Structure formats: structure tokens, C-alpha cells
């Protein structure tokens, strides 16, 4: 048994705003733990047979959110893995309840200026398309941060290499697992 064995017992669900690194850090976290990696957005696109911007444009955000809930529900039935959720997934009461029941949730949090710079590089995010990224992120943070705060763990990431964020998450998970259940 290696030191990461206890961390492999449950799915690790990464939550947080767009651009925080849920997918890129999640892949590296999964690799470090020798766990499969699942990206909810990729799984939604596969299930729908179209891109997320197309889903938003053709069907609207409510339809996307319902598909997201169904896909995450299915993914949480799989054996333990690292799951990158979409930024709005944890906002859904049912999805949040399922994540709390079947996974360890990790809120990745970074300075909004850093996130705005990251997501401003490409125009593929429907919630930001044609808008000021910092303004959108500020508005999202106001409504989402109180809900993200319900995650089991919060890890502040900065503008550091991904391996630094992975190390921070591994330490936070290890500490969380050592804490007595409440």
C-alpha cells in the first residue's frame, strides 16, 4: 500500500469557476494518483453529439444543465476517479448532493484576474462569449462562491505550475481524510 491508497477510495470531484484548472490540474492529479480522469464537459459533448457552445446556442443553458446533471450522476456511479465538473455543475442542488454523497469535493479557487486572463485567451465559453471576462467572473463568484464553499476541501491555486496545485490538492486530501467525521 502506498501513501496515496486512501486517496483512491472515492471519486475526487473538482469544482470551481471556469479557467481555474479543473481539467488540466485534474488530469495531472489523476495521473499522480493512478486513477482514471473524467471531464464532465467532454462527457456531455460526447453524449449530446455536439459541442457545449452548440448545446447552449441550440437548446439553451437549462437544457445543458439538465444534461450535465444526468452525465455527472452517471459518472458518479463509476469506480473512483478524478472528475472535473463544469463551473456551474455544483450549483445544482441534486448534483451537489450526489457529489457530497459519492465523492470528495475539492473547490479550486484562484484570483479572478488570473482566471479572466486565462479564459480571455479563447472565445469558446458560452457564458463569456462577447463579454468582459472579469465582469462575468465577478458576477459568477458572487453567486457561486457561497455554494462552492460547501465543498469538502478548498484549495487556493495561483498562477503556479500545475504540479504545485496537484501537490496542494494531495496535501489537502490527506489532511481531510485524517480529520474525524462530523
Short mmCIF file of N, CA, C and O in Angstrom, two decimals, residues 34-153:
data_model
loop_
_atom_site.label_atom_id
_atom_site.label_comp_id
_atom_site.label_asym_id
_atom_site.label_seq_id
_atom_site.Cartn_x
_atom_site.Cartn_y
_atom_site.Cartn_z
N UNK A 34 -2.81 7.62 -10.00
CA UNK A 34 -3.04 6.42 -10.82
C UNK A 34 -4.53 6.08 -10.84
O UNK A 34 -4.94 4.94 -10.65
N UNK A 35 -5.34 7.12 -11.06
CA UNK A 35 -6.79 6.98 -11.18
C UNK A 35 -7.21 7.42 -12.58
O UNK A 35 -6.54 8.24 -13.20
N UNK A 36 -8.35 6.91 -13.05
CA UNK A 36 -8.88 7.43 -14.32
C UNK A 36 -9.28 8.90 -14.15
O UNK A 36 -9.61 9.34 -13.05
N UNK A 37 -9.28 9.63 -15.26
CA UNK A 37 -9.72 11.02 -15.26
C UNK A 37 -10.97 11.12 -16.13
O UNK A 37 -11.03 10.55 -17.23
N UNK A 38 -11.96 11.83 -15.64
CA UNK A 38 -13.18 12.10 -16.41
C UNK A 38 -13.43 13.60 -16.41
O UNK A 38 -13.36 14.24 -15.37
N UNK A 39 -13.73 14.13 -17.58
CA UNK A 39 -14.06 15.54 -17.74
C UNK A 39 -15.54 15.61 -18.07
O UNK A 39 -15.96 15.15 -19.15
N UNK A 40 -16.34 16.15 -17.17
CA UNK A 40 -17.79 16.18 -17.36
C UNK A 40 -18.17 16.90 -18.65
O UNK A 40 -19.06 16.45 -19.38
N UNK A 41 -17.49 18.01 -18.96
CA UNK A 41 -17.82 18.74 -20.19
C UNK A 41 -17.58 17.87 -21.42
O UNK A 41 -18.41 17.84 -22.34
N UNK A 42 -16.46 17.15 -21.45
CA UNK A 42 -16.17 16.25 -22.58
C UNK A 42 -17.23 15.15 -22.67
O UNK A 42 -17.71 14.81 -23.76
N UNK A 43 -17.61 14.60 -21.53
CA UNK A 43 -18.62 13.53 -21.50
C UNK A 43 -19.98 14.06 -21.97
O UNK A 43 -20.73 13.34 -22.63
N UNK A 44 -20.30 15.30 -21.63
CA UNK A 44 -21.56 15.91 -22.08
C UNK A 44 -21.55 16.06 -23.59
O UNK A 44 -22.53 15.74 -24.27
N UNK A 45 -20.43 16.56 -24.13
CA UNK A 45 -20.32 16.72 -25.59
C UNK A 45 -20.45 15.39 -26.29
O UNK A 45 -21.13 15.29 -27.33
N UNK A 46 -19.83 14.36 -25.75
CA UNK A 46 -19.91 13.02 -26.35
C UNK A 46 -21.35 12.52 -26.31
O UNK A 46 -21.86 12.02 -27.31
N UNK A 47 -22.00 12.66 -25.17
CA UNK A 47 -23.38 12.18 -25.03
C UNK A 47 -24.34 12.94 -25.95
O UNK A 47 -25.26 12.35 -26.53
N UNK A 48 -24.11 14.24 -26.10
CA UNK A 48 -25.01 15.07 -26.91
C UNK A 48 -24.66 15.05 -28.40
O UNK A 48 -25.47 15.46 -29.24
N UNK A 49 -23.43 14.63 -28.70
CA UNK A 49 -23.00 14.62 -30.09
C UNK A 49 -22.80 16.02 -30.66
O UNK A 49 -22.91 16.24 -31.86
N UNK A 50 -22.51 16.97 -29.78
CA UNK A 50 -22.27 18.36 -30.20
C UNK A 50 -21.47 19.08 -29.13
O UNK A 50 -21.39 18.62 -28.01
N UNK A 51 -20.92 20.22 -29.50
CA UNK A 51 -20.10 20.98 -28.56
C UNK A 51 -20.97 21.72 -27.55
O UNK A 51 -22.16 21.97 -27.78
N UNK A 52 -20.35 22.10 -26.44
CA UNK A 52 -21.09 22.85 -25.42
C UNK A 52 -21.59 24.18 -25.97
O UNK A 52 -22.76 24.52 -25.74
N UNK A 53 -20.77 24.95 -26.72
CA UNK A 53 -21.33 26.17 -27.30
C UNK A 53 -22.56 25.90 -28.20
O UNK A 53 -23.53 26.67 -28.18
N UNK A 54 -22.52 24.79 -28.94
CA UNK A 54 -23.68 24.44 -29.79
C UNK A 54 -24.89 24.07 -28.93
O UNK A 54 -26.02 24.43 -29.26
N UNK A 55 -24.67 23.35 -27.84
CA UNK A 55 -25.78 22.99 -26.95
C UNK A 55 -26.41 24.26 -26.39
O UNK A 55 -27.63 24.42 -26.41
N UNK A 56 -25.58 25.19 -25.91
CA UNK A 56 -26.09 26.46 -25.39
C UNK A 56 -26.88 27.20 -26.46
O UNK A 56 -27.98 27.69 -26.21
N UNK A 57 -26.31 27.29 -27.67
CA UNK A 57 -26.94 28.06 -28.75
C UNK A 57 -28.25 27.43 -29.22
O UNK A 57 -29.23 28.13 -29.47
N UNK A 58 -28.25 26.11 -29.35
CA UNK A 58 -29.41 25.42 -29.93
C UNK A 58 -30.49 25.06 -28.91
O UNK A 58 -31.67 25.00 -29.25
N UNK A 59 -30.05 24.79 -27.67
CA UNK A 59 -31.01 24.26 -26.69
C UNK A 59 -31.15 25.14 -25.44
O UNK A 59 -32.08 24.96 -24.67
N UNK A 60 -30.17 26.02 -25.22
CA UNK A 60 -30.21 26.90 -24.05
C UNK A 60 -29.50 26.32 -22.85
O UNK A 60 -29.23 25.12 -22.77
N UNK A 61 -29.20 27.20 -21.90
CA UNK A 61 -28.48 26.78 -20.71
C UNK A 61 -29.27 25.78 -19.86
O UNK A 61 -28.68 24.81 -19.36
N UNK A 62 -30.61 25.95 -19.68
CA UNK A 62 -31.33 24.96 -18.85
C UNK A 62 -31.19 23.52 -19.38
O UNK A 62 -31.01 22.59 -18.60
N UNK A 63 -31.26 23.36 -20.70
CA UNK A 63 -31.11 22.02 -21.28
C UNK A 63 -29.69 21.49 -21.05
O UNK A 63 -29.49 20.31 -20.75
N UNK A 64 -28.70 22.39 -21.19
CA UNK A 64 -27.33 21.97 -20.92
C UNK A 64 -27.18 21.52 -19.47
O UNK A 64 -26.59 20.48 -19.19
N UNK A 65 -27.72 22.29 -18.54
CA UNK A 65 -27.58 21.96 -17.12
C UNK A 65 -28.25 20.63 -16.79
O UNK A 65 -27.76 19.86 -15.96
N UNK A 66 -29.38 20.34 -17.43
CA UNK A 66 -30.06 19.06 -17.20
C UNK A 66 -29.20 17.91 -17.73
O UNK A 66 -29.04 16.88 -17.08
N UNK A 67 -28.62 18.08 -18.90
CA UNK A 67 -27.72 17.07 -19.45
C UNK A 67 -26.49 16.89 -18.57
O UNK A 67 -26.02 15.77 -18.34
N UNK A 68 -25.97 18.00 -18.07
CA UNK A 68 -24.82 17.96 -17.17
C UNK A 68 -25.14 17.16 -15.91
O UNK A 68 -24.35 16.31 -15.48
N UNK A 69 -26.32 17.39 -15.35
CA UNK A 69 -26.73 16.67 -14.14
C UNK A 69 -26.81 15.17 -14.42
O UNK A 69 -26.30 14.35 -13.64
N UNK A 70 -27.40 14.80 -15.55
CA UNK A 70 -27.53 13.38 -15.89
C UNK A 70 -26.16 12.72 -16.09
O UNK A 70 -25.91 11.61 -15.61
N UNK A 71 -25.27 13.42 -16.79
CA UNK A 71 -23.94 12.86 -17.06
C UNK A 71 -23.15 12.70 -15.75
O UNK A 71 -22.53 11.66 -15.51
N UNK A 72 -23.18 13.70 -14.90
CA UNK A 72 -22.44 13.60 -13.64
C UNK A 72 -23.02 12.51 -12.75
O UNK A 72 -22.28 11.76 -12.11
N UNK A 73 -24.34 12.37 -12.75
CA UNK A 73 -24.98 11.29 -11.99
C UNK A 73 -24.44 9.94 -12.47
O UNK A 73 -24.08 9.08 -11.66
N UNK A 74 -24.34 9.76 -13.78
CA UNK A 74 -23.81 8.51 -14.34
C UNK A 74 -22.35 8.32 -13.98
O UNK A 74 -21.94 7.24 -13.55
N UNK A 75 -21.56 9.38 -14.10
CA UNK A 75 -20.12 9.28 -13.81
C UNK A 75 -19.87 8.94 -12.34
O UNK A 75 -18.90 8.23 -12.03
N UNK A 76 -20.71 9.43 -11.46
CA UNK A 76 -20.53 9.15 -10.03
C UNK A 76 -20.83 7.70 -9.67
O UNK A 76 -20.51 7.26 -8.57
N UNK A 77 -21.44 6.96 -10.60
CA UNK A 77 -21.67 5.53 -10.39
C UNK A 77 -20.44 4.71 -10.75
O UNK A 77 -20.34 3.53 -10.39
N UNK A 78 -19.49 5.29 -11.48
CA UNK A 78 -18.27 4.59 -11.88
C UNK A 78 -17.36 4.39 -10.68
O UNK A 78 -17.48 5.09 -9.68
N UNK A 79 -16.40 3.47 -10.81
CA UNK A 79 -15.39 3.32 -9.75
C UNK A 79 -14.65 4.64 -9.54
O UNK A 79 -14.68 5.53 -10.40
N UNK A 80 -13.95 4.77 -8.41
CA UNK A 80 -13.26 6.03 -8.11
C UNK A 80 -12.40 6.55 -9.26
O UNK A 80 -11.70 5.78 -9.93
N UNK A 81 -12.49 7.86 -9.45
CA UNK A 81 -11.74 8.55 -10.50
C UNK A 81 -11.63 10.02 -10.09
O UNK A 81 -12.20 10.43 -9.09
N UNK A 82 -10.90 10.79 -10.87
CA UNK A 82 -10.87 12.24 -10.68
C UNK A 82 -11.84 12.82 -11.70
O UNK A 82 -11.75 12.52 -12.89
N UNK A 83 -12.77 13.62 -11.23
CA UNK A 83 -13.82 14.19 -12.06
C UNK A 83 -13.72 15.71 -12.10
O UNK A 83 -13.82 16.36 -11.06
N UNK A 84 -13.51 16.25 -13.29
CA UNK A 84 -13.56 17.70 -13.48
C UNK A 84 -14.99 18.05 -13.85
O UNK A 84 -15.50 17.59 -14.88
N UNK A 85 -15.65 18.83 -13.01
CA UNK A 85 -17.02 19.24 -13.29
C UNK A 85 -17.00 20.59 -14.00
O UNK A 85 -16.02 21.32 -13.94
N UNK A 86 -18.10 20.91 -14.65
CA UNK A 86 -18.25 22.24 -15.22
C UNK A 86 -18.44 23.25 -14.09
O UNK A 86 -18.84 22.89 -12.97
N UNK A 87 -18.15 24.51 -14.37
CA UNK A 87 -18.22 25.54 -13.35
C UNK A 87 -19.57 25.68 -12.68
O UNK A 87 -19.66 26.05 -11.51
N UNK A 88 -20.65 25.38 -13.40
CA UNK A 88 -21.98 25.53 -12.83
C UNK A 88 -22.58 24.25 -12.27
O UNK A 88 -23.65 24.28 -11.67
N UNK A 89 -21.89 23.13 -12.42
CA UNK A 89 -22.45 21.84 -12.00
C UNK A 89 -22.79 21.79 -10.52
O UNK A 89 -23.85 21.29 -10.13
N UNK A 90 -21.90 22.30 -9.68
CA UNK A 90 -22.07 22.22 -8.23
C UNK A 90 -23.22 23.12 -7.76
O UNK A 90 -23.68 23.00 -6.63
N UNK A 91 -23.70 24.00 -8.63
CA UNK A 91 -24.80 24.89 -8.28
C UNK A 91 -26.14 24.14 -8.25
O UNK A 91 -27.08 24.58 -7.61
N UNK A 92 -26.22 23.02 -8.96
CA UNK A 92 -27.45 22.22 -9.00
C UNK A 92 -27.57 21.45 -7.68
O UNK A 92 -26.66 20.70 -7.31
N UNK A 93 -28.68 21.64 -6.98
CA UNK A 93 -28.86 21.00 -5.67
C UNK A 93 -28.68 19.49 -5.72
O UNK A 93 -28.02 18.91 -4.86
N UNK A 94 -29.28 18.85 -6.70
CA UNK A 94 -29.20 17.39 -6.79
C UNK A 94 -27.78 16.93 -7.11
O UNK A 94 -27.27 15.98 -6.52
N UNK A 95 -27.13 17.61 -8.05
CA UNK A 95 -25.76 17.26 -8.40
C UNK A 95 -24.85 17.44 -7.19
O UNK A 95 -24.02 16.58 -6.89
N UNK A 96 -25.02 18.54 -6.47
CA UNK A 96 -24.21 18.81 -5.30
C UNK A 96 -24.42 17.73 -4.23
O UNK A 96 -23.48 17.23 -3.63
N UNK A 97 -25.67 17.34 -4.02
CA UNK A 97 -25.98 16.29 -3.05
C UNK A 97 -25.30 14.98 -3.45
O UNK A 97 -24.70 14.30 -2.61
N UNK A 98 -25.38 14.63 -4.73
CA UNK A 98 -24.74 13.39 -5.20
C UNK A 98 -23.23 13.44 -5.05
O UNK A 98 -22.61 12.44 -4.66
N UNK A 99 -22.63 14.58 -5.37
CA UNK A 99 -21.18 14.71 -5.22
C UNK A 99 -20.81 14.55 -3.75
O UNK A 99 -19.85 13.84 -3.42
N UNK A 100 -21.57 15.17 -2.86
CA UNK A 100 -21.27 15.06 -1.43
C UNK A 100 -21.41 13.61 -0.95
O UNK A 100 -20.66 13.16 -0.09
N UNK A 101 -22.37 12.90 -1.51
CA UNK A 101 -22.64 11.52 -1.10
C UNK A 101 -21.60 10.54 -1.66
O UNK A 101 -21.19 9.61 -0.97
N UNK A 102 -21.17 10.75 -2.89
CA UNK A 102 -20.37 9.73 -3.58
C UNK A 102 -18.93 10.13 -3.87
O UNK A 102 -18.19 9.34 -4.44
N UNK A 103 -18.54 11.34 -3.49
CA UNK A 103 -17.19 11.81 -3.84
C UNK A 103 -16.65 12.72 -2.74
O UNK A 103 -17.38 13.10 -1.82
N UNK A 104 -15.40 13.06 -2.88
CA UNK A 104 -14.79 14.11 -2.07
C UNK A 104 -14.72 15.32 -3.00
O UNK A 104 -14.13 15.24 -4.08
N UNK A 105 -15.34 16.41 -2.60
CA UNK A 105 -15.36 17.60 -3.46
C UNK A 105 -14.23 18.54 -3.08
O UNK A 105 -13.96 18.78 -1.90
N UNK A 106 -13.55 19.05 -4.11
CA UNK A 106 -12.43 19.96 -3.93
C UNK A 106 -12.71 21.23 -4.73
O UNK A 106 -12.81 21.18 -5.96
N UNK A 107 -12.86 22.34 -4.03
CA UNK A 107 -13.07 23.63 -4.68
C UNK A 107 -11.70 24.21 -5.00
O UNK A 107 -10.92 24.51 -4.11
N UNK A 108 -11.43 24.35 -6.28
CA UNK A 108 -10.22 25.03 -6.73
C UNK A 108 -10.57 26.51 -6.88
O UNK A 108 -11.50 26.86 -7.61
N UNK A 109 -9.82 27.35 -6.20
CA UNK A 109 -10.12 28.79 -6.19
C UNK A 109 -8.87 29.56 -6.57
O UNK A 109 -7.77 29.25 -6.10
N UNK A 110 -9.03 30.53 -7.44
CA UNK A 110 -7.90 31.38 -7.86
C UNK A 110 -8.38 32.81 -7.99
O UNK A 110 -9.58 33.08 -8.12
N UNK A 111 -7.45 33.73 -7.98
CA UNK A 111 -7.75 35.15 -8.14
C UNK A 111 -8.50 35.38 -9.45
O UNK A 111 -8.13 34.83 -10.50
N UNK A 112 -9.54 36.19 -9.40
CA UNK A 112 -10.37 36.43 -10.58
C UNK A 112 -9.58 37.06 -11.73
O UNK A 112 -9.87 36.78 -12.90
N UNK A 113 -8.60 37.89 -11.44
CA UNK A 113 -7.79 38.48 -12.51
C UNK A 113 -7.02 37.40 -13.27
O UNK A 113 -6.91 37.47 -14.51
N UNK A 114 -6.51 36.42 -12.56
CA UNK A 114 -5.81 35.30 -13.20
C UNK A 114 -6.78 34.52 -14.09
O UNK A 114 -6.48 34.21 -15.25
N UNK A 115 -7.96 34.24 -13.56
CA UNK A 115 -8.95 33.48 -14.33
C UNK A 115 -9.39 34.26 -15.57
O UNK A 115 -9.54 33.68 -16.65
N UNK A 116 -9.60 35.55 -15.42
CA UNK A 116 -10.02 36.38 -16.56
C UNK A 116 -8.96 36.36 -17.65
O UNK A 116 -9.29 36.27 -18.84
N UNK A 117 -7.72 36.42 -17.27
CA UNK A 117 -6.63 36.37 -18.25
C UNK A 117 -6.63 35.01 -18.96
O UNK A 117 -6.49 34.93 -20.18
N UNK A 118 -6.82 33.95 -18.22
CA UNK A 118 -6.82 32.60 -18.81
C UNK A 118 -7.98 32.41 -19.78
O UNK A 118 -7.79 31.91 -20.88
N UNK A 119 -9.19 32.77 -19.35
CA UNK A 119 -10.34 32.49 -20.21
C UNK A 119 -10.48 33.50 -21.34
O UNK A 119 -11.18 33.24 -22.31
N UNK A 120 -9.82 34.64 -21.21
CA UNK A 120 -9.88 35.64 -22.26
C UNK A 120 -9.07 35.28 -23.48
O UNK A 120 -9.19 35.91 -24.53
N UNK A 121 -8.25 34.24 -23.38
CA UNK A 121 -7.38 33.82 -24.49
C UNK A 121 -8.15 33.19 -25.64
O UNK A 121 -7.68 33.17 -26.76
N UNK A 122 -9.32 32.59 -25.34
CA UNK A 122 -10.11 31.97 -26.40
C UNK A 122 -11.59 32.22 -26.14
O UNK A 122 -12.01 32.35 -25.00
N UNK A 123 -12.35 32.25 -27.20
CA UNK A 123 -13.76 32.61 -27.10
C UNK A 123 -14.65 31.37 -27.26
O UNK A 123 -15.52 31.33 -28.12
N UNK A 124 -14.41 30.35 -26.42
CA UNK A 124 -15.18 29.11 -26.56
C UNK A 124 -16.12 28.87 -25.39
O UNK A 124 -16.79 27.85 -25.35
N UNK A 125 -16.19 29.79 -24.46
CA UNK A 125 -17.03 29.59 -23.28
C UNK A 125 -18.31 30.40 -23.43
O UNK A 125 -18.29 31.63 -23.46
N UNK A 126 -19.44 29.70 -23.53
CA UNK A 126 -20.71 30.38 -23.81
C UNK A 126 -21.08 31.49 -22.82
O UNK A 126 -21.65 32.50 -23.23
N UNK A 127 -20.77 31.32 -21.56
CA UNK A 127 -21.15 32.34 -20.58
C UNK A 127 -20.33 33.62 -20.71
O UNK A 127 -20.71 34.66 -20.18
N UNK A 128 -19.20 33.56 -21.42
CA UNK A 128 -18.31 34.72 -21.54
C UNK A 128 -18.31 35.29 -22.95
O UNK A 128 -17.87 36.42 -23.15
N UNK A 129 -18.80 34.55 -23.90
CA UNK A 129 -18.73 34.95 -25.30
C UNK A 129 -19.22 36.38 -25.52
O UNK A 129 -20.36 36.73 -25.20
N UNK A 130 -18.34 37.23 -26.04
CA UNK A 130 -18.67 38.61 -26.34
C UNK A 130 -18.77 39.52 -25.13
O UNK A 130 -19.26 40.64 -25.24
N UNK A 131 -18.34 39.05 -23.97
CA UNK A 131 -18.46 39.84 -22.74
C UNK A 131 -17.08 40.04 -22.11
O UNK A 131 -16.12 39.37 -22.47
N UNK A 132 -17.02 40.94 -21.15
CA UNK A 132 -15.79 41.17 -20.40
C UNK A 132 -15.60 40.00 -19.42
O UNK A 132 -16.42 39.82 -18.51
N UNK A 133 -14.52 39.20 -19.60
CA UNK A 133 -14.33 38.04 -18.73
C UNK A 133 -14.30 38.36 -17.24
O UNK A 133 -14.91 37.65 -16.44
N UNK A 134 -13.64 39.43 -16.85
CA UNK A 134 -13.56 39.77 -15.44
C UNK A 134 -14.94 40.12 -14.87
O UNK A 134 -15.28 39.71 -13.75
N UNK A 135 -15.73 40.84 -15.64
CA UNK A 135 -17.08 41.19 -15.18
C UNK A 135 -17.93 39.94 -15.00
O UNK A 135 -18.65 39.80 -14.00
N UNK A 136 -17.85 39.02 -15.96
CA UNK A 136 -18.62 37.77 -15.86
C UNK A 136 -18.17 36.96 -14.66
O UNK A 136 -18.98 36.48 -13.87
N UNK A 137 -16.85 36.82 -14.50
CA UNK A 137 -16.32 36.03 -13.38
C UNK A 137 -16.68 36.65 -12.03
O UNK A 137 -17.00 35.93 -11.07
N UNK A 138 -16.66 37.98 -11.95
CA UNK A 138 -17.02 38.65 -10.70
C UNK A 138 -18.47 38.36 -10.34
O UNK A 138 -18.79 38.04 -9.19
N UNK A 139 -19.33 38.43 -11.32
CA UNK A 139 -20.75 38.13 -11.10
C UNK A 139 -20.95 36.67 -10.71
O UNK A 139 -21.70 36.36 -9.77
N UNK A 140 -20.27 35.76 -11.42
CA UNK A 140 -20.38 34.34 -11.09
C UNK A 140 -19.85 34.06 -9.68
O UNK A 140 -20.45 33.28 -8.94
N UNK A 141 -18.74 34.68 -9.33
CA UNK A 141 -18.15 34.46 -8.00
C UNK A 141 -19.13 34.87 -6.90
O UNK A 141 -19.25 34.17 -5.88
N UNK A 142 -19.84 35.96 -7.10
CA UNK A 142 -20.79 36.42 -6.09
C UNK A 142 -21.87 35.37 -5.81
O UNK A 142 -22.27 35.17 -4.67
N UNK A 143 -22.35 34.72 -6.87
CA UNK A 143 -23.41 33.74 -6.67
C UNK A 143 -22.88 32.34 -6.37
O UNK A 143 -23.50 31.60 -5.62
N UNK A 144 -21.72 32.00 -6.93
CA UNK A 144 -21.23 30.63 -6.79
C UNK A 144 -20.34 30.38 -5.58
O UNK A 144 -20.35 29.27 -5.04
N UNK A 145 -19.59 31.36 -5.14
CA UNK A 145 -18.66 31.11 -4.03
C UNK A 145 -19.35 30.60 -2.77
O UNK A 145 -18.83 29.68 -2.12
N UNK A 146 -20.53 31.14 -2.39
CA UNK A 146 -21.18 30.59 -1.19
C UNK A 146 -21.54 29.11 -1.36
O UNK A 146 -21.51 28.35 -0.38
N UNK A 147 -21.85 28.69 -2.57
CA UNK A 147 -22.19 27.28 -2.82
C UNK A 147 -20.91 26.45 -2.91
O UNK A 147 -20.82 25.36 -2.34
N UNK A 148 -19.91 26.95 -3.64
CA UNK A 148 -18.63 26.24 -3.70
C UNK A 148 -18.06 26.01 -2.30
O UNK A 148 -17.38 25.02 -2.05
N UNK A 149 -18.34 26.92 -1.38
CA UNK A 149 -17.83 26.81 -0.01
C UNK A 149 -18.37 25.57 0.70
O UNK A 149 -17.84 25.18 1.74
N UNK A 150 -19.38 24.94 0.14
CA UNK A 150 -19.92 23.70 0.71
C UNK A 150 -19.05 22.49 0.34
O UNK A 150 -19.29 21.39 0.84
N UNK A 151 -18.06 22.69 -0.52
CA UNK A 151 -17.17 21.58 -0.90
C UNK A 151 -16.42 21.10 0.34
O UNK A 151 -16.22 21.84 1.30
N UNK A 152 -15.99 19.85 0.29
CA UNK A 152 -15.27 19.27 1.42
C UNK A 152 -13.95 19.98 1.69
O UNK A 152 -13.52 20.10 2.83
N UNK A 153 -13.29 20.40 0.61
CA UNK A 153 -11.96 20.98 0.69
C UNK A 153 -11.90 22.20 -0.22
O UNK A 153 -12.51 22.19 -1.29
#
